[in-house]
């Protein structure tokens, strides 16, 4: 991924900053700037998430794309954040430990290494609470 | 709106075709379809071609013009349009062609699909396919396509208690059908053991739960139904065309293991054709991964949510079953050249309805259905076709 494309979303990726609609109180992560429920009546502002959530479903990726290949098998999950929205993330834990319903909290980690440029991208992962 | 019929069909053999280029493949499929309709190229009014990612796979964009040119249509300057919706590109190209003929804008229209996937390294094709999901919030954090469908499978097994053996039966059945299809990439039968002992790709999905990386092209020709008999004795009528969308990311779905876009497109198609699932003799669904076939037959209404595993293990989806599913071998055994798959599904159903499906033939087939998925369910196209 290009440097500009990554840096543009650094606050969101590093600090779990999403958005929330002040009209209907719905939270968005990944962030949205347009509330699909309220449409033009929606008033969407930034919101820092607590970083706590629960695993909805997960898998263990054995065949990884090049930029993740150095990680070995890793746990990928969809988690439900306590504020409501669901997101896709890696879970830092022993693959045999992962379970549906497990409580997790956000941590700051290396996400990927760009093969050509060697640039390391950081961001949010989750770990057992 | 006018009634529309399929008057000609053509398809290359699917597989790793390293001696054939992108152009070679669609010229072959197009020529087969014209020959089948006993039609000369001068009669063609327009073309729609489904292609997901020639830009990533062969570094070529502008596929509409390229196809028109190499199909010998450039000097006639007919309109030629590329349609993209990831793995549903073919299904959407077919739908656009149907709409063009139904509206009266065009008479004789080609709907084609083509993908050349094996010219790049496996890592590059996996990465290109990830573009069918949400690159920023799925791909960038380490999701792969098998990984996303693995999370659907995990959710499904957790909710409904389906067994690993029941899931494997999808692949066993599709390889059985593929072994009876001369265009299929894999033409060997397999056993439950083959699936259960294959390499783990993304738990719980193993190699034999996955569709392969494939090269191939398919083309069909459409005409107004009232002119169809000029070209063929067995016109196949398009009874319904439907399309639906959903969130691009899997994590934003209402329910991880229900494809609401399949439910919506299926209901619209049944309503348009004034039919129910009981009227369908066989269906081609989008089994890019074994779990996707189970979700599809439930979401289209062929069995209740949570029961498709048992339904499959009881052979109800096999050639002699209640509702034969993926008689072509599906994406699993026939192969999955992403942009071509939606057209190949129509190709298979037309063969069944004409009674020319050979060892895969369903006796007395009158009405068939196709379901083509883009991404993890963000786009779904459903078509119903019938004998006249
Ligand atoms: C599953 C997958 C990762 C396997 O790729 P791979 O590990 O690079 O496999 P290879 O190409 O190295 O093939 C290794 C062997 O397995 C076989 N093989 C490859 N894919 C296969 C499949 N899906 N089913 C059965 N056999 C397969 C090959 O024929 C080859 O056999 P050989 O050694 O006898 O020649 C890859 O096929 C894939 O990504 N599939 C999913 C495609 C996808 O996402 N499509 C879009 C979905 S909407
Ligand atoms: Zn709102």
Coordinates of C-alpha atoms and ligand atoms in Angstrom, one line a residue:
Chain A
X1 CA 0.0 0.0 0.0
X2 CA 1.3 3.4 -0.9
X3 CA 2.8 5.6 1.9
X4 CA 0.2 8.4 1.3
X5 CA -2.7 6.0 1.4
X6 CA -1.5 4.6 4.8
X7 CA -0.6 7.9 6.4
X8 CA -4.0 9.4 5.5
X9 CA -5.6 7.1 8.0
X10 CA -3.0 7.1 10.7
X11 CA -5.1 8.5 13.5
X12 CA -7.8 5.9 12.7
X13 CA -5.4 3.0 12.4
X14 CA -3.1 3.9 15.3
X15 CA -5.7 5.1 17.8
X16 CA -8.9 3.4 16.8
X17 CA -10.6 6.7 16.0
X18 CA -13.8 6.1 14.2
X19 CA -16.9 8.2 13.9
X20 CA -20.4 8.5 15.5
X21 CA -23.7 10.0 14.3
X22 CA -24.9 12.5 16.8
X23 CA -28.4 12.3 15.4
X24 CA -29.0 8.5 15.9
X25 CA -26.0 7.8 18.2
X26 CA -24.8 5.0 15.9
X27 CA -21.0 4.4 16.0
X28 CA -18.9 3.6 12.9
X29 CA -15.6 1.7 12.8
X30 CA -14.2 1.6 10.1
X31 CA -15.1 5.3 10.1
X32 CA -17.9 6.6 7.8
X33 CA -18.5 10.3 7.1
X34 CA -22.1 9.7 6.0
X35 CA -24.7 8.0 8.2
X36 CA -26.7 5.5 6.1
X37 CA -29.6 5.6 8.6
X38 CA -30.0 9.4 8.9
X39 CA -28.6 10.4 5.5
X40 CA -28.8 14.2 5.2
X41 CA -30.1 14.6 8.7
X42 CA -27.1 12.8 10.2
X43 CA -24.3 14.7 12.0
X44 CA -21.2 12.6 11.9
X45 CA -18.2 13.4 14.3
X46 CA -15.0 11.7 15.3
X47 CA -15.1 9.3 18.1
X48 CA -12.3 7.4 20.0
X49 CA -13.3 3.8 20.7
X50 CA -12.6 2.2 24.0
X51 CA -10.7 -0.7 22.2
X52 CA -12.7 -3.4 23.9
X53 CA -14.7 -6.0 22.1
X54 CA -15.7 -9.7 21.6
X55 CA -14.7 -12.2 18.8
X56 CA -17.7 -12.9 16.5
X57 CA -15.8 -15.3 14.2
X58 CA -12.2 -16.0 13.3
X59 CA -9.8 -18.1 11.2
X60 CA -6.2 -19.1 11.2
X61 CA -4.5 -17.9 8.0
X62 CA -2.0 -20.5 6.8
X63 CA -1.5 -19.3 3.2
X64 CA -0.6 -15.6 3.7
X65 CA -0.1 -12.8 1.2
X66 CA 3.5 -11.7 0.7
X67 CA 3.4 -8.7 3.0
X68 CA 2.1 -10.8 5.9
X69 CA 4.1 -13.9 5.1
X70 CA 6.8 -13.2 7.7
X71 CA 4.2 -13.5 10.5
X72 CA 3.6 -17.2 10.1
X73 CA 0.1 -18.5 10.6
X74 CA -1.9 -15.8 12.3
X75 CA -5.4 -15.4 13.7
X76 CA -7.8 -13.2 11.7
X77 CA -11.1 -12.3 13.3
X78 CA -14.2 -10.2 13.1
X79 CA -14.8 -8.6 16.4
X80 CA -17.8 -6.6 17.8
X81 CA -16.6 -3.5 19.5
X82 CA -18.4 -2.7 22.8
X83 CA -19.8 0.5 21.1
X84 CA -21.6 -1.6 18.5
X85 CA -19.8 -1.8 15.1
X86 CA -17.8 -4.8 13.9
X87 CA -14.4 -4.8 12.4
X88 CA -11.8 -7.2 10.9
X89 CA -8.5 -7.5 12.8
X90 CA -5.6 -9.8 13.7
X91 CA -5.7 -11.3 17.2
X92 CA -2.3 -11.6 18.9
X93 CA -2.5 -14.9 20.7
X94 CA -1.7 -18.6 20.3
X95 CA -3.9 -19.9 17.4
X96 CA -5.3 -22.6 19.7
X97 CA -6.3 -20.0 22.2
X98 CA -8.8 -18.1 19.9
X99 CA -12.5 -18.7 20.6
X100 CA -15.8 -17.3 19.5
X101 CA -17.1 -15.1 22.3
X102 CA -13.6 -14.3 23.7
X103 CA -13.1 -10.8 25.1
X104 CA -10.3 -8.8 23.4
X105 CA -8.6 -5.4 23.8
X106 CA -6.7 -3.2 21.3
X107 CA -2.9 -3.1 21.2
X108 CA -0.5 -1.2 18.9
X109 CA 1.5 -3.5 16.6
X110 CA 3.4 -4.0 13.3
X111 CA 0.7 -4.9 10.7
X112 CA 2.6 -5.5 7.5
X113 CA 6.0 -5.2 5.8
X114 CA 5.8 -3.8 2.3
X115 CA 8.0 -6.1 0.2
X116 CA 9.4 -3.7 -2.3
X117 CA 10.0 -0.6 -0.2
X118 CA 10.6 -2.5 3.1
X119 CA 8.4 0.0 4.8
X120 CA 6.8 -1.3 8.0
X121 CA 3.1 -0.4 8.6
X122 CA 1.8 -0.2 12.2
X123 CA -1.7 -0.2 13.4
X124 CA -4.2 -1.7 15.8
X125 CA -4.4 -5.4 16.6
X126 CA -6.3 -7.0 19.4
X127 CA -5.2 -9.4 22.2
X128 CA -7.1 -11.5 24.8
X129 CA -8.3 -9.1 27.6
Chain B
X1 CA -40.0 -4.9 -22.3
X2 CA -39.4 -7.6 -24.9
X3 CA -38.8 -11.2 -24.1
X4 CA -35.2 -12.3 -24.5
X5 CA -33.7 -15.6 -25.5
X6 CA -30.2 -17.2 -25.6
X7 CA -29.5 -18.4 -29.1
X8 CA -25.9 -19.4 -29.0
X9 CA -23.3 -20.5 -26.4
X10 CA -19.5 -21.1 -26.3
X11 CA -16.9 -21.8 -23.7
X12 CA -13.2 -22.7 -23.7
X13 CA -11.9 -25.5 -21.6
X14 CA -11.1 -24.1 -18.2
X15 CA -7.7 -24.6 -16.5
X16 CA -4.1 -23.4 -16.4
X17 CA -3.8 -22.5 -20.1
X18 CA -0.2 -21.2 -20.3
X19 CA 0.0 -21.6 -24.1
X20 CA -3.1 -19.4 -24.7
X21 CA -3.4 -15.6 -24.2
X22 CA -6.3 -13.6 -22.9
X23 CA -7.1 -12.7 -26.6
X24 CA -6.9 -16.3 -27.8
X25 CA -9.4 -17.4 -25.1
X26 CA -12.2 -14.9 -25.8
X27 CA -11.8 -15.2 -29.6
X28 CA -12.2 -19.0 -29.1
X29 CA -15.3 -18.7 -26.9
X30 CA -16.9 -16.1 -29.1
X31 CA -16.3 -18.1 -32.3
X32 CA -17.9 -21.2 -30.6
X33 CA -21.0 -19.2 -29.6
X34 CA -21.4 -17.7 -33.1
X35 CA -21.0 -21.1 -34.7
X36 CA -23.5 -22.5 -32.2
X37 CA -26.0 -19.8 -33.3
X38 CA -25.1 -20.3 -36.9
X39 CA -24.6 -16.5 -37.0
X40 CA -22.0 -14.4 -38.8
X41 CA -20.3 -11.7 -36.8
X42 CA -21.9 -8.9 -39.0
X43 CA -25.2 -9.5 -37.2
X44 CA -23.8 -8.5 -33.8
X45 CA -25.1 -5.2 -32.5
X46 CA -23.3 -4.9 -29.2
X47 CA -21.0 -6.7 -26.7
X48 CA -20.8 -6.8 -22.9
X49 CA -17.8 -8.5 -21.3
X50 CA -17.3 -9.4 -17.7
X51 CA -13.7 -9.1 -16.5
X52 CA -12.6 -8.6 -12.9
X53 CA -9.0 -7.6 -13.1
X54 CA -7.1 -7.7 -16.4
X55 CA -5.2 -4.7 -15.0
X56 CA -3.7 -6.8 -12.2
X57 CA -3.5 -10.1 -14.0
X58 CA -2.2 -9.1 -17.4
X59 CA -1.6 -5.3 -17.0
X60 CA -4.3 -4.6 -19.6
X61 CA -7.3 -2.2 -19.2
X62 CA -9.7 -1.1 -21.9
X63 CA -11.0 -4.7 -22.4
X64 CA -14.2 -3.7 -24.2
X65 CA -12.3 -2.2 -27.1
X66 CA -9.7 -5.0 -27.1
X67 CA -12.3 -7.7 -27.4
X68 CA -14.3 -5.9 -30.1
X69 CA -11.1 -5.4 -32.1
X70 CA -9.8 -9.0 -31.9
X71 CA -13.4 -10.4 -32.4
X72 CA -13.3 -8.5 -35.8
X73 CA -15.9 -5.9 -34.8
X74 CA -13.6 -2.8 -34.7
X75 CA -14.2 -1.8 -38.3
X76 CA -18.0 -2.0 -37.7
X77 CA -17.6 0.2 -34.6
X78 CA -20.2 -1.6 -32.5
X79 CA -20.4 -0.6 -28.8
X80 CA -18.4 -2.9 -26.6
X81 CA -18.6 -2.5 -22.8
X82 CA -16.5 -4.0 -19.9
X83 CA -18.5 -4.8 -16.8
X84 CA -16.8 -5.3 -13.5
X85 CA -18.2 -6.6 -10.2
X86 CA -15.3 -8.8 -9.0
X87 CA -16.3 -12.5 -9.3
X88 CA -19.9 -11.4 -10.4
X89 CA -18.6 -9.6 -13.5
X90 CA -19.9 -12.3 -15.8
X91 CA -23.3 -12.4 -14.2
X92 CA -23.6 -8.6 -14.5
X93 CA -22.4 -8.6 -18.1
X94 CA -25.2 -11.1 -18.9
X95 CA -27.7 -9.0 -17.1
X96 CA -26.6 -5.8 -19.0
X97 CA -26.9 -7.7 -22.3
X98 CA -30.4 -8.9 -21.4
X99 CA -31.5 -5.4 -20.5
X100 CA -30.1 -4.1 -23.8
X101 CA -32.2 -6.6 -25.8
X102 CA -35.3 -6.3 -23.6
X103 CA -35.3 -2.5 -23.9
X104 CA -35.3 -2.7 -27.7
X105 CA -32.1 -0.7 -27.9
X106 CA -30.2 -3.6 -29.4
X107 CA -31.2 -6.9 -31.2
X108 CA -28.3 -9.4 -31.3
X109 CA -26.0 -9.0 -28.3
X110 CA -23.0 -10.9 -27.0
X111 CA -22.5 -11.4 -23.3
X112 CA -19.0 -12.7 -22.5
X113 CA -16.6 -13.2 -19.6
X114 CA -12.9 -13.8 -19.6
X115 CA -10.1 -14.0 -17.0
X116 CA -6.4 -14.9 -17.4
X117 CA -5.2 -15.5 -13.9
X118 CA -2.1 -17.7 -14.2
X119 CA 0.3 -15.3 -15.8
X120 CA 1.2 -13.9 -12.3
X121 CA 2.7 -15.6 -9.3
X122 CA 0.2 -17.1 -6.7
X123 CA 1.0 -14.3 -4.2
X124 CA 0.0 -11.7 -6.8
X125 CA -3.2 -13.4 -7.8
X126 CA -4.2 -13.8 -4.1
X127 CA -3.6 -10.1 -3.6
X128 CA -5.5 -9.1 -6.8
X129 CA -8.5 -11.1 -5.6
X130 CA -8.4 -9.4 -2.2
X131 CA -9.4 -6.2 -4.1
X132 CA -12.9 -7.8 -4.3
X133 CA -13.2 -7.2 -0.5
X134 CA -12.6 -4.0 1.4
X135 CA -8.9 -3.2 0.7
X136 CA -8.6 -0.5 3.4
X137 CA -10.3 -2.4 6.3
X138 CA -10.0 -6.1 5.4
X139 CA -7.1 -6.5 3.0
X140 CA -4.7 -4.1 4.8
X141 CA -5.1 -5.9 8.1
X142 CA -4.3 -9.3 6.7
X143 CA -7.6 -10.8 5.3
X144 CA -7.4 -13.1 2.3
X145 CA -10.3 -14.4 0.3
X146 CA -10.1 -17.9 1.7
X147 CA -9.7 -16.3 5.1
X148 CA -13.0 -14.3 4.8
X149 CA -15.0 -17.3 3.7
X150 CA -13.3 -19.3 6.5
X151 CA -14.8 -16.9 8.9
X152 CA -18.2 -17.5 7.3
X153 CA -17.7 -21.2 7.7
X154 CA -16.6 -20.8 11.4
X155 CA -19.7 -18.7 12.2
X156 CA -21.9 -21.2 10.3
X157 CA -20.5 -24.3 12.1
X158 CA -20.7 -22.5 15.5
X159 CA -24.4 -21.6 14.9
X160 CA -25.7 -24.7 13.3
X161 CA -23.4 -27.5 14.3
X162 CA -22.6 -28.6 10.8
X163 CA -19.8 -31.2 10.6
X164 CA -16.6 -31.0 8.8
X165 CA -17.6 -34.1 6.8
X166 CA -20.8 -32.5 5.6
X167 CA -18.9 -29.5 4.4
X168 CA -16.4 -31.7 2.5
X169 CA -19.3 -33.4 0.7
X170 CA -19.8 -30.2 -1.4
X171 CA -16.4 -30.7 -2.9
X172 CA -16.8 -34.5 -3.4
X173 CA -20.1 -33.9 -5.2
X174 CA -18.7 -31.1 -7.4
X175 CA -15.7 -33.2 -8.4
X176 CA -18.0 -36.0 -9.3
X177 CA -19.9 -33.6 -11.7
X178 CA -16.7 -32.1 -13.0
X179 CA -15.5 -35.5 -13.9
X180 CA -18.5 -35.6 -16.3
X181 CA -17.8 -32.2 -17.8
X182 CA -15.4 -31.9 -20.8
X183 CA -14.6 -28.3 -20.1
X184 CA -13.8 -28.7 -16.4
X185 CA -10.4 -27.9 -14.9
X186 CA -10.4 -30.9 -12.6
X187 CA -12.0 -34.1 -14.1
X188 CA -11.1 -36.6 -11.4
X189 CA -13.5 -37.8 -8.7
X190 CA -12.3 -37.4 -5.1
X191 CA -13.3 -38.9 -1.7
X192 CA -14.1 -37.3 1.7
X193 CA -10.5 -38.2 2.7
X194 CA -9.1 -36.2 -0.2
X195 CA -10.7 -33.1 1.2
X196 CA -10.1 -33.8 4.9
X197 CA -6.4 -34.6 4.3
X198 CA -5.6 -31.7 2.0
X199 CA -3.5 -28.7 3.1
X200 CA -5.1 -26.3 5.5
X201 CA -5.5 -22.9 3.8
X202 CA -7.5 -20.9 6.4
X203 CA -9.1 -22.9 9.2
X204 CA -11.5 -24.7 8.8
X205 CA -11.1 -24.5 5.0
X206 CA -8.6 -26.8 3.3
X207 CA -7.3 -26.8 -0.3
X208 CA -10.2 -28.9 -1.6
X209 CA -12.7 -26.4 -0.1
X210 CA -11.3 -23.7 -2.4
X211 CA -12.0 -23.0 -6.0
X212 CA -8.7 -22.9 -8.0
X213 CA -6.9 -20.2 -10.0
X214 CA -8.1 -20.6 -13.6
X215 CA -7.9 -19.3 -17.1
X216 CA -10.9 -19.3 -19.3
X217 CA -13.5 -17.5 -21.3
X218 CA -17.2 -18.0 -22.1
X219 CA -19.7 -16.3 -24.4
X220 CA -23.4 -16.4 -25.1
X221 CA -25.5 -14.7 -27.7
X222 CA -28.9 -13.1 -27.0
X223 CA -31.7 -12.1 -29.3
X224 CA -35.4 -11.0 -28.9
X225 CA -37.4 -14.2 -28.3
X226 CA -39.7 -13.5 -31.3
X227 CA -36.6 -13.6 -33.6
X228 CA -34.8 -16.5 -31.9
X229 CA -36.1 -19.2 -34.2
X230 CA -34.3 -17.6 -37.1
X231 CA -31.1 -18.9 -35.5
X232 CA -32.0 -21.9 -33.4
X233 CA -34.6 -24.6 -32.9
X234 CA -34.0 -24.6 -29.2
X235 CA -34.1 -21.0 -27.9
X236 CA -33.8 -20.7 -24.2
X237 CA -35.9 -17.9 -22.7
X238 CA -34.5 -15.6 -20.0
X239 CA -37.4 -15.8 -17.4
X240 CA -35.8 -13.4 -14.9
X241 CA -32.8 -11.2 -14.3
X242 CA -32.1 -9.8 -10.8
X243 CA -29.2 -8.1 -9.0
X244 CA -28.6 -7.0 -5.4
X245 CA -25.9 -5.3 -3.4
X246 CA -24.7 -5.4 0.2
X247 CA -21.9 -3.9 2.3
X248 CA -18.5 -4.4 0.7
X249 CA -16.9 -5.7 4.0
X250 CA -18.0 -8.9 5.6
X251 CA -17.9 -7.4 9.1
X252 CA -20.7 -4.9 8.2
X253 CA -23.3 -7.7 7.3
X254 CA -26.4 -8.2 9.3
X255 CA -25.5 -11.9 9.7
X256 CA -22.1 -13.3 8.7
X257 CA -23.4 -16.5 7.3
X258 CA -26.4 -15.3 5.4
X259 CA -25.9 -13.5 2.1
X260 CA -28.7 -11.0 2.2
X261 CA -27.9 -9.9 -1.4
X262 CA -28.6 -13.5 -2.5
X263 CA -31.9 -13.5 -0.6
X264 CA -32.9 -10.2 -2.2
X265 CA -31.8 -11.1 -5.7
X266 CA -33.4 -14.6 -5.4
X267 CA -36.8 -13.2 -4.3
X268 CA -36.8 -10.6 -7.1
X269 CA -36.0 -13.2 -9.7
X270 CA -38.7 -15.6 -8.5
X271 CA -41.2 -12.7 -8.4
X272 CA -40.3 -11.6 -12.0
X273 CA -40.6 -15.1 -13.3
X274 CA -43.7 -15.8 -11.3
X275 CA -42.1 -19.0 -10.0
X276 CA -41.0 -20.6 -6.7
X277 CA -37.9 -22.7 -5.8
X278 CA -40.0 -25.8 -6.4
X279 CA -40.2 -25.0 -10.1
X280 CA -36.4 -25.1 -10.5
X281 CA -34.9 -28.3 -12.0
X282 CA -31.2 -27.5 -11.3
X283 CA -29.2 -24.5 -10.1
X284 CA -25.6 -23.3 -10.7
X285 CA -24.4 -21.5 -7.5
X286 CA -21.3 -19.6 -6.7
X287 CA -19.2 -22.2 -4.7
X288 CA -16.0 -20.2 -4.6
X289 CA -15.5 -22.0 -1.3
X290 CA -17.5 -25.0 -0.1
X291 CA -19.3 -23.0 2.5
X292 CA -20.6 -20.6 -0.1
X293 CA -22.6 -23.3 -1.8
X294 CA -24.4 -24.2 1.4
X295 CA -25.2 -20.5 2.2
X296 CA -26.4 -20.1 -1.5
X297 CA -28.9 -23.0 -1.5
X298 CA -30.3 -21.8 1.8
X299 CA -30.5 -18.2 0.9
X300 CA -32.3 -19.0 -2.4
X301 CA -34.8 -21.0 -0.4
X302 CA -34.0 -24.6 -1.5
X303 CA -33.6 -25.7 2.1
X304 CA -33.9 -24.1 5.6
X305 CA -31.0 -22.1 7.2
X306 CA -28.7 -24.4 9.0
X307 CA -29.8 -27.6 7.1
X308 CA -27.8 -27.4 3.9
X309 CA -24.9 -29.6 5.3
X310 CA -27.3 -32.5 6.0
X311 CA -29.2 -31.8 2.7
X312 CA -25.9 -32.2 0.8
X313 CA -24.7 -35.2 2.8
X314 CA -28.1 -36.9 2.0
X315 CA -27.3 -36.4 -1.7
X316 CA -30.2 -34.1 -2.3
X317 CA -28.0 -31.8 -4.3
X318 CA -26.3 -34.5 -6.4
X319 CA -27.3 -35.4 -10.0
X320 CA -30.2 -37.6 -9.0
X321 CA -31.3 -35.5 -6.0
X322 CA -34.2 -33.2 -5.2
X323 CA -32.4 -30.2 -6.6
X324 CA -29.1 -30.9 -8.4
X325 CA -26.6 -28.1 -7.6
X326 CA -23.6 -27.3 -9.8
X327 CA -24.0 -30.0 -12.4
X328 CA -21.0 -28.3 -14.2
X329 CA -18.8 -29.2 -11.3
X330 CA -19.2 -25.7 -9.9
X331 CA -16.4 -23.2 -9.4
X332 CA -14.6 -25.9 -7.3
X333 CA -14.1 -28.6 -10.1
X334 CA -15.0 -26.7 -13.3
X335 CA -12.7 -23.9 -12.3
X336 CA -13.1 -20.2 -11.5
X337 CA -11.7 -17.7 -14.1
X338 CA -13.5 -15.0 -12.1
X339 CA -14.9 -12.8 -14.8
X340 CA -16.0 -15.8 -16.9
X341 CA -17.8 -17.7 -14.2
X342 CA -21.2 -16.0 -14.4
X343 CA -21.3 -16.7 -18.2
X344 CA -20.2 -20.3 -17.7
X345 CA -23.1 -20.8 -15.3
X346 CA -25.5 -19.7 -18.1
X347 CA -23.6 -21.9 -20.5
X348 CA -24.2 -25.0 -18.3
X349 CA -27.9 -24.2 -17.7
X350 CA -28.6 -23.7 -21.4
X351 CA -27.0 -27.1 -22.1
X352 CA -29.2 -28.7 -19.5
X353 CA -32.3 -27.1 -20.9
X354 CA -31.4 -28.1 -24.5
X355 CA -30.8 -31.7 -23.3
X356 CA -27.2 -31.7 -24.4
X357 CA -25.4 -32.0 -21.0
X358 CA -24.2 -35.6 -21.7
X359 CA -23.4 -37.6 -18.6
X360 CA -24.6 -34.7 -16.4
X361 CA -28.0 -34.4 -18.0
X362 CA -31.0 -33.9 -15.7
X363 CA -33.9 -35.7 -17.2
X364 CA -36.8 -33.5 -18.3
X365 CA -35.0 -30.2 -17.3
X366 CA -37.3 -27.3 -18.1
X367 CA -36.2 -24.5 -15.8
X368 CA -32.8 -23.6 -14.4
X369 CA -31.2 -20.9 -12.2
X370 CA -27.8 -19.3 -11.8
X371 CA -26.4 -17.4 -8.8
X372 CA -23.2 -15.4 -9.2
X373 CA -21.5 -13.7 -6.2
X374 CA -19.0 -10.8 -6.2
X375 CA -16.6 -10.6 -3.2
X376 CA -18.1 -12.1 0.0
X377 CA -21.6 -11.2 -1.1
X378 CA -21.5 -7.5 -1.8
X379 CA -22.9 -8.1 -5.3
X380 CA -25.2 -11.0 -6.3
X381 CA -26.7 -11.7 -9.7
X382 CA -29.5 -14.3 -10.1
X383 CA -31.0 -15.5 -13.4
X384 CA -33.8 -17.9 -14.3
X385 CA -33.8 -19.5 -17.7
X386 CA -36.4 -21.8 -19.3
X387 CA -37.2 -24.0 -22.3
X388 CA -39.9 -22.6 -24.6
Ligands
LIG1 C1 -6.4 -22.5 -2.6 C2 -5.2 -21.8 -3.2 C3 -4.6 -20.8 -2.2 C4 -4.2 -22.9 -3.6 O1 -3.1 -22.2 -4.3 P1 -1.6 -22.8 -4.2 O2 -1.4 -23.3 -2.8 O3 -0.8 -21.8 -4.8 O4 -1.7 -24.1 -5.2 P2 -0.7 -24.4 -6.3 O5 -1.1 -23.7 -7.5 O6 0.7 -24.4 -5.8 O7 -1.1 -25.9 -6.6 C5 -0.6 -27.0 -5.9 C6 -1.4 -28.3 -6.3 O8 -2.7 -28.2 -5.8 C7 -3.6 -28.3 -6.9 N1 -4.6 -27.3 -6.7 C8 -4.5 -25.9 -6.7 N2 -5.7 -25.4 -6.3 C9 -6.6 -26.4 -6.0 C10 -7.9 -26.5 -5.6 N3 -8.6 -25.4 -5.4 N4 -8.5 -27.7 -5.5 C11 -7.8 -28.8 -5.7 N5 -6.5 -28.8 -6.1 C12 -5.9 -27.6 -6.3 C13 -2.8 -27.9 -8.1 O9 -3.3 -28.5 -9.3 C14 -1.5 -28.4 -7.8 O10 -1.5 -29.8 -8.1 P3 -0.1 -30.6 -8.6 O11 0.9 -30.3 -7.6 O12 -0.6 -32.0 -8.7 O13 0.1 -29.9 -9.9 C15 -5.6 -21.0 -4.5 O14 -6.1 -21.9 -5.4 C16 -6.7 -20.0 -4.2 O15 -6.3 -18.9 -3.8 N6 -7.9 -20.3 -4.4 C17 -9.0 -19.3 -4.1 C18 -9.3 -18.5 -5.3 C19 -10.2 -17.4 -5.0 O16 -10.1 -16.8 -4.0 N7 -11.1 -17.1 -5.9 C20 -12.0 -16.0 -5.8 C21 -13.1 -16.4 -4.9 S1 -14.6 -15.4 -5.1
LIG2 ZN1 -27.5 8.5 12.1

